PDB file of C-alpha atoms in Angstrom:
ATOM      1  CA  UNK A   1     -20.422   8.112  10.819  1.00 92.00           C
ATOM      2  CA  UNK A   2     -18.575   6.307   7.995  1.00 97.00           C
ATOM      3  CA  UNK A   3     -19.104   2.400   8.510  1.00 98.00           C
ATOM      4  CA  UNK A   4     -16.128   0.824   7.090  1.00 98.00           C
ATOM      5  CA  UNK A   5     -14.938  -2.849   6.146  1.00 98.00           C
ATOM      6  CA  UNK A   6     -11.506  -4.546   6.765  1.00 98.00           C
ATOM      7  CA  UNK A   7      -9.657  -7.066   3.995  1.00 98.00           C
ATOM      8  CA  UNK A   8      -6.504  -8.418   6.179  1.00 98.00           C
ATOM      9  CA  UNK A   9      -5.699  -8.728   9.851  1.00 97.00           C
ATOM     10  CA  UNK A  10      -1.985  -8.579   9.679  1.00 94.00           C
ATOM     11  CA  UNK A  11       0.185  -5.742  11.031  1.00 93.00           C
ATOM     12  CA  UNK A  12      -1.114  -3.103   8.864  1.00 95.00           C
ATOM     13  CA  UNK A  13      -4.750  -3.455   9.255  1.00 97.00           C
ATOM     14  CA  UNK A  14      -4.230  -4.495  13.441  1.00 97.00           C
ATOM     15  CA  UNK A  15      -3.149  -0.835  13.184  1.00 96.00           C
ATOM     16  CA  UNK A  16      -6.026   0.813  11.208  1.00 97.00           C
ATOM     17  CA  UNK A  17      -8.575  -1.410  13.076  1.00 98.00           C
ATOM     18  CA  UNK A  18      -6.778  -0.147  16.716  1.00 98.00           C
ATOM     19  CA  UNK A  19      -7.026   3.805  15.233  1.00 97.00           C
ATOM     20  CA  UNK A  20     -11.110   3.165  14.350  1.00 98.00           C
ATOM     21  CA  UNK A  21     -11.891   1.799  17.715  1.00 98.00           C
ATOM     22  CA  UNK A  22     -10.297   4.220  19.325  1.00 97.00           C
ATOM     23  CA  UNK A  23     -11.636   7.012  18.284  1.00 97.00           C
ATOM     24  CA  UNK A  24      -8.508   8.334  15.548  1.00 96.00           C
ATOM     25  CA  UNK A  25     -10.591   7.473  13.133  1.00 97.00           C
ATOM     26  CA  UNK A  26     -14.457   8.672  13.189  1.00 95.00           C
ATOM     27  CA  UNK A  27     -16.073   5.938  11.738  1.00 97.00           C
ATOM     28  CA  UNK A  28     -16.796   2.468  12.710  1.00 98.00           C
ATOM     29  CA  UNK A  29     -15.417  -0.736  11.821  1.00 98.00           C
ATOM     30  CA  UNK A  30     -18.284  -2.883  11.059  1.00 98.00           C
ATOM     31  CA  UNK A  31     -16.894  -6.030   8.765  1.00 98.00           C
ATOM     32  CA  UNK A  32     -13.514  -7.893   8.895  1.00 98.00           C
ATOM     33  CA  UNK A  33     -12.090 -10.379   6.707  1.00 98.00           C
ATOM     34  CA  UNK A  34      -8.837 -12.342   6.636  1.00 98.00           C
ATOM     35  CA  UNK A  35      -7.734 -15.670   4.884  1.00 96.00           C
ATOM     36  CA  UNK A  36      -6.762 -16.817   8.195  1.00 97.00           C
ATOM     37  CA  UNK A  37      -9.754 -16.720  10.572  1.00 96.00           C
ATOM     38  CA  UNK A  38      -7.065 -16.606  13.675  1.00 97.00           C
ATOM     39  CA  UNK A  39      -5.917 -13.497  12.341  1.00 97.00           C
ATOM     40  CA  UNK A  40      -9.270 -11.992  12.214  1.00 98.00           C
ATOM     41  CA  UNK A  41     -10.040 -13.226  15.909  1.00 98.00           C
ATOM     42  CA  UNK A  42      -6.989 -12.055  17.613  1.00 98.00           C
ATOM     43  CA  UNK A  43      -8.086  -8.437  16.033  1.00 98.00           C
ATOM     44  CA  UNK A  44     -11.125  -8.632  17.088  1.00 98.00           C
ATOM     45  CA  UNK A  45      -9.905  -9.343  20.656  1.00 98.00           C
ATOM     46  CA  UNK A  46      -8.000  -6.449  20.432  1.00 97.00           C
ATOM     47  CA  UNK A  47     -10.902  -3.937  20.043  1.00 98.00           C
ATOM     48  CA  UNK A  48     -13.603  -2.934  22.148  1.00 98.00           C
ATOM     49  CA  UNK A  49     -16.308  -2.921  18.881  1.00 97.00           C
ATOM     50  CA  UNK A  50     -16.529  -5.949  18.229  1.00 98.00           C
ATOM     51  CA  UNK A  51     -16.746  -5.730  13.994  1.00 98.00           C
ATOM     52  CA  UNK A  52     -18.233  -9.168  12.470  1.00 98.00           C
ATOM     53  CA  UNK A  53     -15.862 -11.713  10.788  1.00 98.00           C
ATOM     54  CA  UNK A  54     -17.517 -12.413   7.297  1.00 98.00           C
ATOM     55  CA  UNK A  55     -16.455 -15.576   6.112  1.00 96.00           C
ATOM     56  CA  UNK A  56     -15.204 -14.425   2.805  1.00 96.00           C
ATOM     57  CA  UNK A  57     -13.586 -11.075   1.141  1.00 96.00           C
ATOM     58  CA  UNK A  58     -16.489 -10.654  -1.013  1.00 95.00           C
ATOM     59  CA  UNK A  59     -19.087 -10.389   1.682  1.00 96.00           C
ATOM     60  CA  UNK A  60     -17.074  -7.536   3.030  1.00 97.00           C
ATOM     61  CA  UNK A  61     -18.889  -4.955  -0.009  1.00 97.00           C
ATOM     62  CA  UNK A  62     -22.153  -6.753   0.452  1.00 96.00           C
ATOM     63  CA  UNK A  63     -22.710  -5.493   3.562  1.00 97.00           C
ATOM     64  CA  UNK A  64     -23.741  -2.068   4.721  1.00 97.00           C
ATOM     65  CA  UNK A  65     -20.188  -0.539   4.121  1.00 98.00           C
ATOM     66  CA  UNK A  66     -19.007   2.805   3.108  1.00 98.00           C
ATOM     67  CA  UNK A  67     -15.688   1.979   1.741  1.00 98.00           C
ATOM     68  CA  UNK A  68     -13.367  -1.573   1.646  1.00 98.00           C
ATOM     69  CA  UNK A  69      -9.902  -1.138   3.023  1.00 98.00           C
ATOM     70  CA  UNK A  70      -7.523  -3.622   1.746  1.00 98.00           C
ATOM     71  CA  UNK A  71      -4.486  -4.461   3.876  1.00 97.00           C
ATOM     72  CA  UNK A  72      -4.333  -7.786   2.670  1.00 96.00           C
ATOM     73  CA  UNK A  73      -1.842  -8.609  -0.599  1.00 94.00           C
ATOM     74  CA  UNK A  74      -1.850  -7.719  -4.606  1.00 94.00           C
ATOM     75  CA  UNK A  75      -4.011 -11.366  -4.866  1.00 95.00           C
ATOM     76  CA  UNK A  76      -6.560  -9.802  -2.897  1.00 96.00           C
ATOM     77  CA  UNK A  77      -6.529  -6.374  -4.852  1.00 97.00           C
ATOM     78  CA  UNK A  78      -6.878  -8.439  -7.839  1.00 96.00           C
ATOM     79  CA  UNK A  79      -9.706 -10.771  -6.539  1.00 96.00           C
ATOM     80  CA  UNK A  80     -11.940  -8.535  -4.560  1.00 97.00           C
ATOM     81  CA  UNK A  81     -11.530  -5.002  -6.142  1.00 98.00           C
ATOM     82  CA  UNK A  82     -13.981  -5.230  -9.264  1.00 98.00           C
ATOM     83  CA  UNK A  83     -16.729  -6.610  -6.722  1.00 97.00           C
ATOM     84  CA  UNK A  84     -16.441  -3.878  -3.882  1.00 98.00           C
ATOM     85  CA  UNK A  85     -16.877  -1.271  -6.855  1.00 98.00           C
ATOM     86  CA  UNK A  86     -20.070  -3.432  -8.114  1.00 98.00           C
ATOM     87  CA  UNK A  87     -21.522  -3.302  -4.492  1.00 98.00           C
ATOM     88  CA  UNK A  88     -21.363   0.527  -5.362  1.00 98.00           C
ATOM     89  CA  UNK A  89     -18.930   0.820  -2.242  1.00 98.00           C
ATOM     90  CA  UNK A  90     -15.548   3.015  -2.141  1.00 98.00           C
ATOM     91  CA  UNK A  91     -12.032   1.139  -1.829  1.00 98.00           C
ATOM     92  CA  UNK A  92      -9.022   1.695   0.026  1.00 98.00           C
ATOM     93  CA  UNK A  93      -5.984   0.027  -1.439  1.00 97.00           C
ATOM     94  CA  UNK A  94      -2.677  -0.241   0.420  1.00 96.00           C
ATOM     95  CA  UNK A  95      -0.995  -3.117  -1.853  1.00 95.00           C
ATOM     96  CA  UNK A  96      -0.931  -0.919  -5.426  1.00 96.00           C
ATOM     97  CA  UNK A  97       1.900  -2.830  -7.056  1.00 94.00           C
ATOM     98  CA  UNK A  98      -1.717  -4.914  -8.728  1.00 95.00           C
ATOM     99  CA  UNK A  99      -2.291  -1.475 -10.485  1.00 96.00           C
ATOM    100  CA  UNK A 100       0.419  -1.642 -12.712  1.00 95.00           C
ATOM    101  CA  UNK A 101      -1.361  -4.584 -14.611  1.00 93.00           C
ATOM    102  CA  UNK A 102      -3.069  -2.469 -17.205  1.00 92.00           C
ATOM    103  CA  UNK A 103      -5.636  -4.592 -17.543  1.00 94.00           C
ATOM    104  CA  UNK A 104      -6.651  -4.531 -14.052  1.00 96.00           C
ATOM    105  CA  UNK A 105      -6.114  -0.629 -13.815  1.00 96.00           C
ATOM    106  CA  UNK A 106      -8.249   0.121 -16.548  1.00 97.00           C
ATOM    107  CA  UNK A 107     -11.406  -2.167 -15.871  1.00 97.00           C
ATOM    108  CA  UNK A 108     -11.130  -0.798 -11.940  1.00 98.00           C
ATOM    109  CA  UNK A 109     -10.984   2.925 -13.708  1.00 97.00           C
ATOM    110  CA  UNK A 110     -13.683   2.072 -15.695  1.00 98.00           C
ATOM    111  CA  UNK A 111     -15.736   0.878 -12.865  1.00 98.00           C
ATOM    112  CA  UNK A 112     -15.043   3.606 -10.738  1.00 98.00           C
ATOM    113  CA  UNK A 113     -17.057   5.792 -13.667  1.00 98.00           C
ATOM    114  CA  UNK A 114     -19.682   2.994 -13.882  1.00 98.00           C
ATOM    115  CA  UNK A 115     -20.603   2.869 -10.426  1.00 98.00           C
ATOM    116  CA  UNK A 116     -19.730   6.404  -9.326  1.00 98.00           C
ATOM    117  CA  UNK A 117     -16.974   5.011  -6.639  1.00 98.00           C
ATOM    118  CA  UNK A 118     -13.873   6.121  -5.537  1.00 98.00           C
ATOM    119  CA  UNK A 119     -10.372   4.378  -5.343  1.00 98.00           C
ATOM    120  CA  UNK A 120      -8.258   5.814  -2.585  1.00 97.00           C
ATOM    121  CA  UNK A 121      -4.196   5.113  -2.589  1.00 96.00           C
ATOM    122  CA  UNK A 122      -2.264   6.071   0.085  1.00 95.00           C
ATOM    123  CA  UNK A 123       0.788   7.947  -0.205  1.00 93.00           C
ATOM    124  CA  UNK A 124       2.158   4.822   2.030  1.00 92.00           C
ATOM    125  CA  UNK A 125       6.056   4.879   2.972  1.00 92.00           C
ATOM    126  CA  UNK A 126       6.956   8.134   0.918  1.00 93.00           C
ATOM    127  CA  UNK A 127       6.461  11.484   0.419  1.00 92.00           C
ATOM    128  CA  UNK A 128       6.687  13.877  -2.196  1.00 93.00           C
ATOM    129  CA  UNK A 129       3.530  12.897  -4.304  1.00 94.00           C
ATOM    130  CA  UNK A 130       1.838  15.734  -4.620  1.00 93.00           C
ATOM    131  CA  UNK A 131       4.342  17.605  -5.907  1.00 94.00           C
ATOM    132  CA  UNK A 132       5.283  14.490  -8.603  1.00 96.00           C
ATOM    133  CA  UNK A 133       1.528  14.896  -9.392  1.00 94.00           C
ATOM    134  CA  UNK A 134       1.559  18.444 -10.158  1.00 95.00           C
ATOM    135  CA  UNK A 135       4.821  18.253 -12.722  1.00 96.00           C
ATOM    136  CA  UNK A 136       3.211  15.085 -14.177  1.00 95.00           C
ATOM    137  CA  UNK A 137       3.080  16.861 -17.571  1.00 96.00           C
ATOM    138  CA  UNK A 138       6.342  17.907 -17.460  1.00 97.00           C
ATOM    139  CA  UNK A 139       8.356  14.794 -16.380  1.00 97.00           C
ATOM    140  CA  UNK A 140      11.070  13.420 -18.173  1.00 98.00           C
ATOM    141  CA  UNK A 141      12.662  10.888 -15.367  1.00 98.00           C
ATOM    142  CA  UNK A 142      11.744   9.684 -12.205  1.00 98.00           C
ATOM    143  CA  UNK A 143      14.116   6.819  -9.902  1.00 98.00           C
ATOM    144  CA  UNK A 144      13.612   5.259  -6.183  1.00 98.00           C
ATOM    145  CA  UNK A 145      16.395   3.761  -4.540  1.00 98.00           C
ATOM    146  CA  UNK A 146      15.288   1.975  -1.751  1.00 97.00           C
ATOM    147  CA  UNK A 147      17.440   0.453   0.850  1.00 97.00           C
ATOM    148  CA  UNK A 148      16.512  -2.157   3.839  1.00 95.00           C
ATOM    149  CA  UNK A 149      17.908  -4.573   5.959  1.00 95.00           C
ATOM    150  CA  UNK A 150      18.230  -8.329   4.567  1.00 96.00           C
ATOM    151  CA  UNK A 151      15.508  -9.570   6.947  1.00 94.00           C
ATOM    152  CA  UNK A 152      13.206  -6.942   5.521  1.00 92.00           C
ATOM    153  CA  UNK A 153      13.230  -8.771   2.078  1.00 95.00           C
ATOM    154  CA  UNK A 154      13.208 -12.099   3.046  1.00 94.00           C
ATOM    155  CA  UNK A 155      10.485 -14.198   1.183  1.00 93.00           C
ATOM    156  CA  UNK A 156      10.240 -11.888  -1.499  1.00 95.00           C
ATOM    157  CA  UNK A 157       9.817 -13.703  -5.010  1.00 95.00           C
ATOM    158  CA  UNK A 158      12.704 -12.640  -6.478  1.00 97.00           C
ATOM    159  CA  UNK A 159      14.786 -15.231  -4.338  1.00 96.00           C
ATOM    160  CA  UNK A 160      12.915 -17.862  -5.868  1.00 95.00           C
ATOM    161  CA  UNK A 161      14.929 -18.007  -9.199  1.00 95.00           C
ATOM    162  CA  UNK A 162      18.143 -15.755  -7.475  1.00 95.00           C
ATOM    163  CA  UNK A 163      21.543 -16.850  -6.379  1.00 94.00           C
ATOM    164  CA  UNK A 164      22.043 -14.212  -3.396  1.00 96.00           C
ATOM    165  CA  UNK A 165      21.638 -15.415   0.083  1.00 96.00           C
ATOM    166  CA  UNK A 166      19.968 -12.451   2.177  1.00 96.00           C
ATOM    167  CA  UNK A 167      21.969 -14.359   5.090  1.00 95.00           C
ATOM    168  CA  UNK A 168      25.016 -13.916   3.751  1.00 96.00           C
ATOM    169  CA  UNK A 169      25.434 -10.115   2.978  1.00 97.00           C
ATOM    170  CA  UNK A 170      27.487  -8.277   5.398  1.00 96.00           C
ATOM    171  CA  UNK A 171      27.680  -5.076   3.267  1.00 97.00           C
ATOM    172  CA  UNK A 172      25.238  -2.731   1.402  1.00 98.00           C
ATOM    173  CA  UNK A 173      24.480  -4.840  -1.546  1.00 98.00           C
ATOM    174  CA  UNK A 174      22.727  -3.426  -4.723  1.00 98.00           C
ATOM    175  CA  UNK A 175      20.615  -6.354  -5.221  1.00 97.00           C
ATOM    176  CA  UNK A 176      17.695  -5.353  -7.653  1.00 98.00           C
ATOM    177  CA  UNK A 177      18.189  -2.956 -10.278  1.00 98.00           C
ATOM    178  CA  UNK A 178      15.613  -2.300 -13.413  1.00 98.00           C
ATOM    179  CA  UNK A 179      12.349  -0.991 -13.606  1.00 98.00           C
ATOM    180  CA  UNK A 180       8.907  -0.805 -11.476  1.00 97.00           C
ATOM    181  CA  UNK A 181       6.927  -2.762 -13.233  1.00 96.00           C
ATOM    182  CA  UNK A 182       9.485  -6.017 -12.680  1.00 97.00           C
ATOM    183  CA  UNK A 183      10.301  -4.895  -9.139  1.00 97.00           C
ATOM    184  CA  UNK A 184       6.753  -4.520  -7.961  1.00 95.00           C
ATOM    185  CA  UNK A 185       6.423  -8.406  -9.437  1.00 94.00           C
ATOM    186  CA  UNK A 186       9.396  -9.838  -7.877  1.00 96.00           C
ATOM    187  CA  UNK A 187       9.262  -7.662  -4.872  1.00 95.00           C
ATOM    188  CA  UNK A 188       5.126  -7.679  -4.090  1.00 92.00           C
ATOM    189  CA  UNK A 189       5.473  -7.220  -0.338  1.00 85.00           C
ATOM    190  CA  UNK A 190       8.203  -4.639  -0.381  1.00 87.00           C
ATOM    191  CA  UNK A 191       8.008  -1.992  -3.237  1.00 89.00           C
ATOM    192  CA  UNK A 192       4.399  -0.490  -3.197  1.00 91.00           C
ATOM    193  CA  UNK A 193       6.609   2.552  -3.478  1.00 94.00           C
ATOM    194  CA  UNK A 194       7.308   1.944  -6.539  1.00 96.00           C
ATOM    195  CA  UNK A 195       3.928   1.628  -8.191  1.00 96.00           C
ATOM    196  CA  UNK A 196       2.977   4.257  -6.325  1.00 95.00           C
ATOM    197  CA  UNK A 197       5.339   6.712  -8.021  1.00 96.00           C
ATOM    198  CA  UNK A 198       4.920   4.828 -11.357  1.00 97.00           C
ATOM    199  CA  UNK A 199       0.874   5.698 -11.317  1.00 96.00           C
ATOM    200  CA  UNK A 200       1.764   9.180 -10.282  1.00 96.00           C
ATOM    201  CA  UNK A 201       4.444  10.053 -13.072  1.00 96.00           C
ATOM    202  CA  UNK A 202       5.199   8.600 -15.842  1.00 97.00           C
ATOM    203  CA  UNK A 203       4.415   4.592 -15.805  1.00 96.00           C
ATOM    204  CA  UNK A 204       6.156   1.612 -14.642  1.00 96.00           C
ATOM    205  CA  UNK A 205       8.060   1.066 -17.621  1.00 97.00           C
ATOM    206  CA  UNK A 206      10.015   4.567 -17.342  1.00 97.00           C
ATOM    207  CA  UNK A 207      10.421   4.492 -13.398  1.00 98.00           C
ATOM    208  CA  UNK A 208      14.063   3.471 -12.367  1.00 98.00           C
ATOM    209  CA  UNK A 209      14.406   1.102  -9.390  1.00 98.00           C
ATOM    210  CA  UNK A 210      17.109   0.138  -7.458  1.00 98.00           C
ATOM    211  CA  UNK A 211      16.774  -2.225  -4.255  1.00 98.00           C
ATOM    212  CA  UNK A 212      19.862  -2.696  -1.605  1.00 98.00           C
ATOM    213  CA  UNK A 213      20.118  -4.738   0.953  1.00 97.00           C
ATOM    214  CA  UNK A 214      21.969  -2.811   4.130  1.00 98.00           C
ATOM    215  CA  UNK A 215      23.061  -5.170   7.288  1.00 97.00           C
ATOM    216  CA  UNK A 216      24.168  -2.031   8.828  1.00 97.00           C
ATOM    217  CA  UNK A 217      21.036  -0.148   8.869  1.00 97.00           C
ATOM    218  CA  UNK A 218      18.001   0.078  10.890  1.00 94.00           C
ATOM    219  CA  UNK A 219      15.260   2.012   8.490  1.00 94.00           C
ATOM    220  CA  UNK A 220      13.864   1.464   5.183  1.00 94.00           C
ATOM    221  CA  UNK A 221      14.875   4.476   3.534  1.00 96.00           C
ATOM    222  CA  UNK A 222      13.546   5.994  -0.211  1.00 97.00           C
ATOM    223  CA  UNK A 223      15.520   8.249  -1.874  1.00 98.00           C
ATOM    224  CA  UNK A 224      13.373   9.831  -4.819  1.00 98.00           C
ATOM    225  CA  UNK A 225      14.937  12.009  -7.660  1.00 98.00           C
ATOM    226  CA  UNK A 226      12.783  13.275 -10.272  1.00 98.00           C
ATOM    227  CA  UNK A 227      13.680  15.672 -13.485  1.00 98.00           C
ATOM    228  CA  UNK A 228      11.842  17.640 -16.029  1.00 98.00           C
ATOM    229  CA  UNK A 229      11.201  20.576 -17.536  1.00 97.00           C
ATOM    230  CA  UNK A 230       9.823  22.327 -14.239  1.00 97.00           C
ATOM    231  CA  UNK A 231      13.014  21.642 -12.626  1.00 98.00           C
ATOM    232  CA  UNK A 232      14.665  18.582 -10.240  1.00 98.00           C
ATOM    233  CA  UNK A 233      13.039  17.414  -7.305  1.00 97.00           C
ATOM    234  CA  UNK A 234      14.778  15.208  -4.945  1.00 97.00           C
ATOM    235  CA  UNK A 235      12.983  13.259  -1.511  1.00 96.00           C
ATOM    236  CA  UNK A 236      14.615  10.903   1.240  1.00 97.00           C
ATOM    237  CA  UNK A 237      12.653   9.709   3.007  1.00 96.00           C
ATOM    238  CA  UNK A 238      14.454   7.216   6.411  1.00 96.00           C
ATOM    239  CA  UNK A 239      11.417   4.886   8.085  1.00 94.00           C
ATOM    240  CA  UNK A 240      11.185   3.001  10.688  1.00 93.00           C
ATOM    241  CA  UNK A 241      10.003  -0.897   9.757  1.00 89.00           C
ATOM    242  CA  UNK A 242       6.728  -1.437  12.293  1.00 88.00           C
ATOM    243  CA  UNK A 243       7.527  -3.906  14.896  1.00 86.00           C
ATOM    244  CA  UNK A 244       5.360  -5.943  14.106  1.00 85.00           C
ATOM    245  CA  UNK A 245       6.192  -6.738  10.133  1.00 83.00           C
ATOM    246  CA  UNK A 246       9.582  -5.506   8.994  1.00 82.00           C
ATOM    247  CA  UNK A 247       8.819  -5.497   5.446  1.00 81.00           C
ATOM    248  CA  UNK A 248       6.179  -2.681   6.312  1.00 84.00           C
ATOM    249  CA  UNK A 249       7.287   0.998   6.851  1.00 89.00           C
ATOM    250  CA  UNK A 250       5.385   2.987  10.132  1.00 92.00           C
ATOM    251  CA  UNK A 251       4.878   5.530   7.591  1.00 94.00           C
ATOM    252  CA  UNK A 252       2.746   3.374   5.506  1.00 93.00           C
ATOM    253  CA  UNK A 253       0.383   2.790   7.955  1.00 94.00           C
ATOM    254  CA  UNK A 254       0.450   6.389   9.511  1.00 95.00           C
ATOM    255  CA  UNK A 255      -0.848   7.223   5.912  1.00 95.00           C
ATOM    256  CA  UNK A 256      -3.270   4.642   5.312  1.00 96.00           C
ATOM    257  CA  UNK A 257      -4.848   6.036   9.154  1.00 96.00           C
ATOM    258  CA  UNK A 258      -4.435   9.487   7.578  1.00 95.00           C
ATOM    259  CA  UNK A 259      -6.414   9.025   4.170  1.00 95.00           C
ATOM    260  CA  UNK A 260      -8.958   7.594   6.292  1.00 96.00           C
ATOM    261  CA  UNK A 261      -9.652   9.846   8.463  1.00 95.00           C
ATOM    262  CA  UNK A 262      -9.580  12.230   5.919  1.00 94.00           C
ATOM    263  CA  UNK A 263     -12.193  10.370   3.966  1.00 96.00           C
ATOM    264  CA  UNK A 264     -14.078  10.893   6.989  1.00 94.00           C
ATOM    265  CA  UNK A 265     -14.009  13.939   7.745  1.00 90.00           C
ATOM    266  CA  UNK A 266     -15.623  17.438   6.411  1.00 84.00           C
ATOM    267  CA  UNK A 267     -12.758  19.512   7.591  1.00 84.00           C
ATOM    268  CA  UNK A 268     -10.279  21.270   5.662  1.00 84.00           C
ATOM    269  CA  UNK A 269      -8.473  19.618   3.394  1.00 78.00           C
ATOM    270  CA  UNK A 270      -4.904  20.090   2.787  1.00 80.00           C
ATOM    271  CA  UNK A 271      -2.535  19.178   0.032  1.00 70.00           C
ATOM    272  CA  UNK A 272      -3.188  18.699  -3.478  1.00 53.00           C
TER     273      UNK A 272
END
């Protein structure tokens, strides 16, 4: 059975820690980390294996671990990510908008060859990805338009240096509109999507993003067109925020539960 640590106790990885203990997920959860030790108790309340707080990300991979899942933030992908791989342990990375900071991406490729380790990225809140991966070659232009409700973007760095007031809009409001790699900076909690699709295509410099804000709506919703010499392929994709942290699609975490399990599993594998 796969033993498997936990970087960040927030919504997302309550929700993968729930799945290992009970039983979704064959493996156990052994290690937990969060920057807020409350945050790692009230999980740990929550389950029925007990998993040990460590008192710091890094002790996570020096324990008898499998694989690192990071649920945490892109500071924590960038502080913890190189070490895991060092400890000769697999990661899991649900905040990928770090990846599209070449420097990162290529000494974390690199280390993956070096220690013979695996980095695992969820397809998160869209779909479609497979098939983006198989035209790769043949890609000429890829766009996400995302849409979500004001509250869903609130805190988001953006706002820091922007005049719009998320409280004010009353109408679908394009609010964002450019490329990944400067909406995955400004937008870190909110547009994994994004570097997602940019790591899959054709880079974050050539992948269109729009963001709108939408008063009127209830679901994050991705609406993917991509064009090339294969053809046109077009996803939307309509999600339901979790409950428990609106800036995170259910989708997202239905996938990171998903890659787990298959990464512990022997079964047949499907998809490309």
């Amino acid at each position: 059975m796969k033993r498997i640590g936990l970087l960040g106790c927030g919504a997302m990885g309550t929700q993968i820690a729930l799945a290992i203990d009970s039983g979704q997920i064959h493996a156990t959860l052994t290690h937990v980390f969060d920057e807020s030790k409350e945050k790692s108790e009230l999980l740990v309340d929550k389950l029925t294996n007990k998993p040990e707080i460590v008192e710091n990300s890094h002790l996570l991979s020096s324990n008898p671990v499998d694989i690192v899942v990071e649920a945490a933030s892109q500071d924590a992908v960038m502080d913890v990510s190189l070490s895991v791989l060092q400890n000769k342990k697999d990661l899991m990375i649900m905040s990928v908008g770090a990846l599209l900071d070449e420097s990162i991406y290529d000494i974390l490729s690199d280390a993956c060859k070096d220690f013979k380790k695996t980095i695992y990225l969820p397809s998160g809140a869209i779909a479609g990805l497979d098939g983006i991966k198989s035209v790769k070659n043949e890609l000429e232009s890829i766009s996400i338009t995302t849409t979500k409700h004001p509250r869903s973007l609130k805190g988001a760095k953006f706002f820091e240096t922007s005049d719009i007031n998320l409280d004010e809009i009353n109408t679908s409001t394009v609010i964002f509109e450019g490329i990944a790699k400067d909406a995955v900076s400004l937008f870190p909690a909110n547009i994994n999507v994004a570097a997602l699709l940019s790591l899959t295509g054709i880079g974050s410099e050539k992948t269109g993003v729009k963001i709108v804000a939408d008063p009127n709506t209830d679901k994050n919703t991705h609406h993917i067109v991509a064009e090339g010499k294969f053809g046109k392929m077009t996803f939307t994709i309509e999600n339901y925020p979790d409950v428990n942290n609106p800036k995170t699609s259910r989708l997202a975490i239905l996938s990171a539960i998903e890659t787990l399990k298959k990464y512990c599993s022997d079964d047949i594998q499907i998809g490309t």
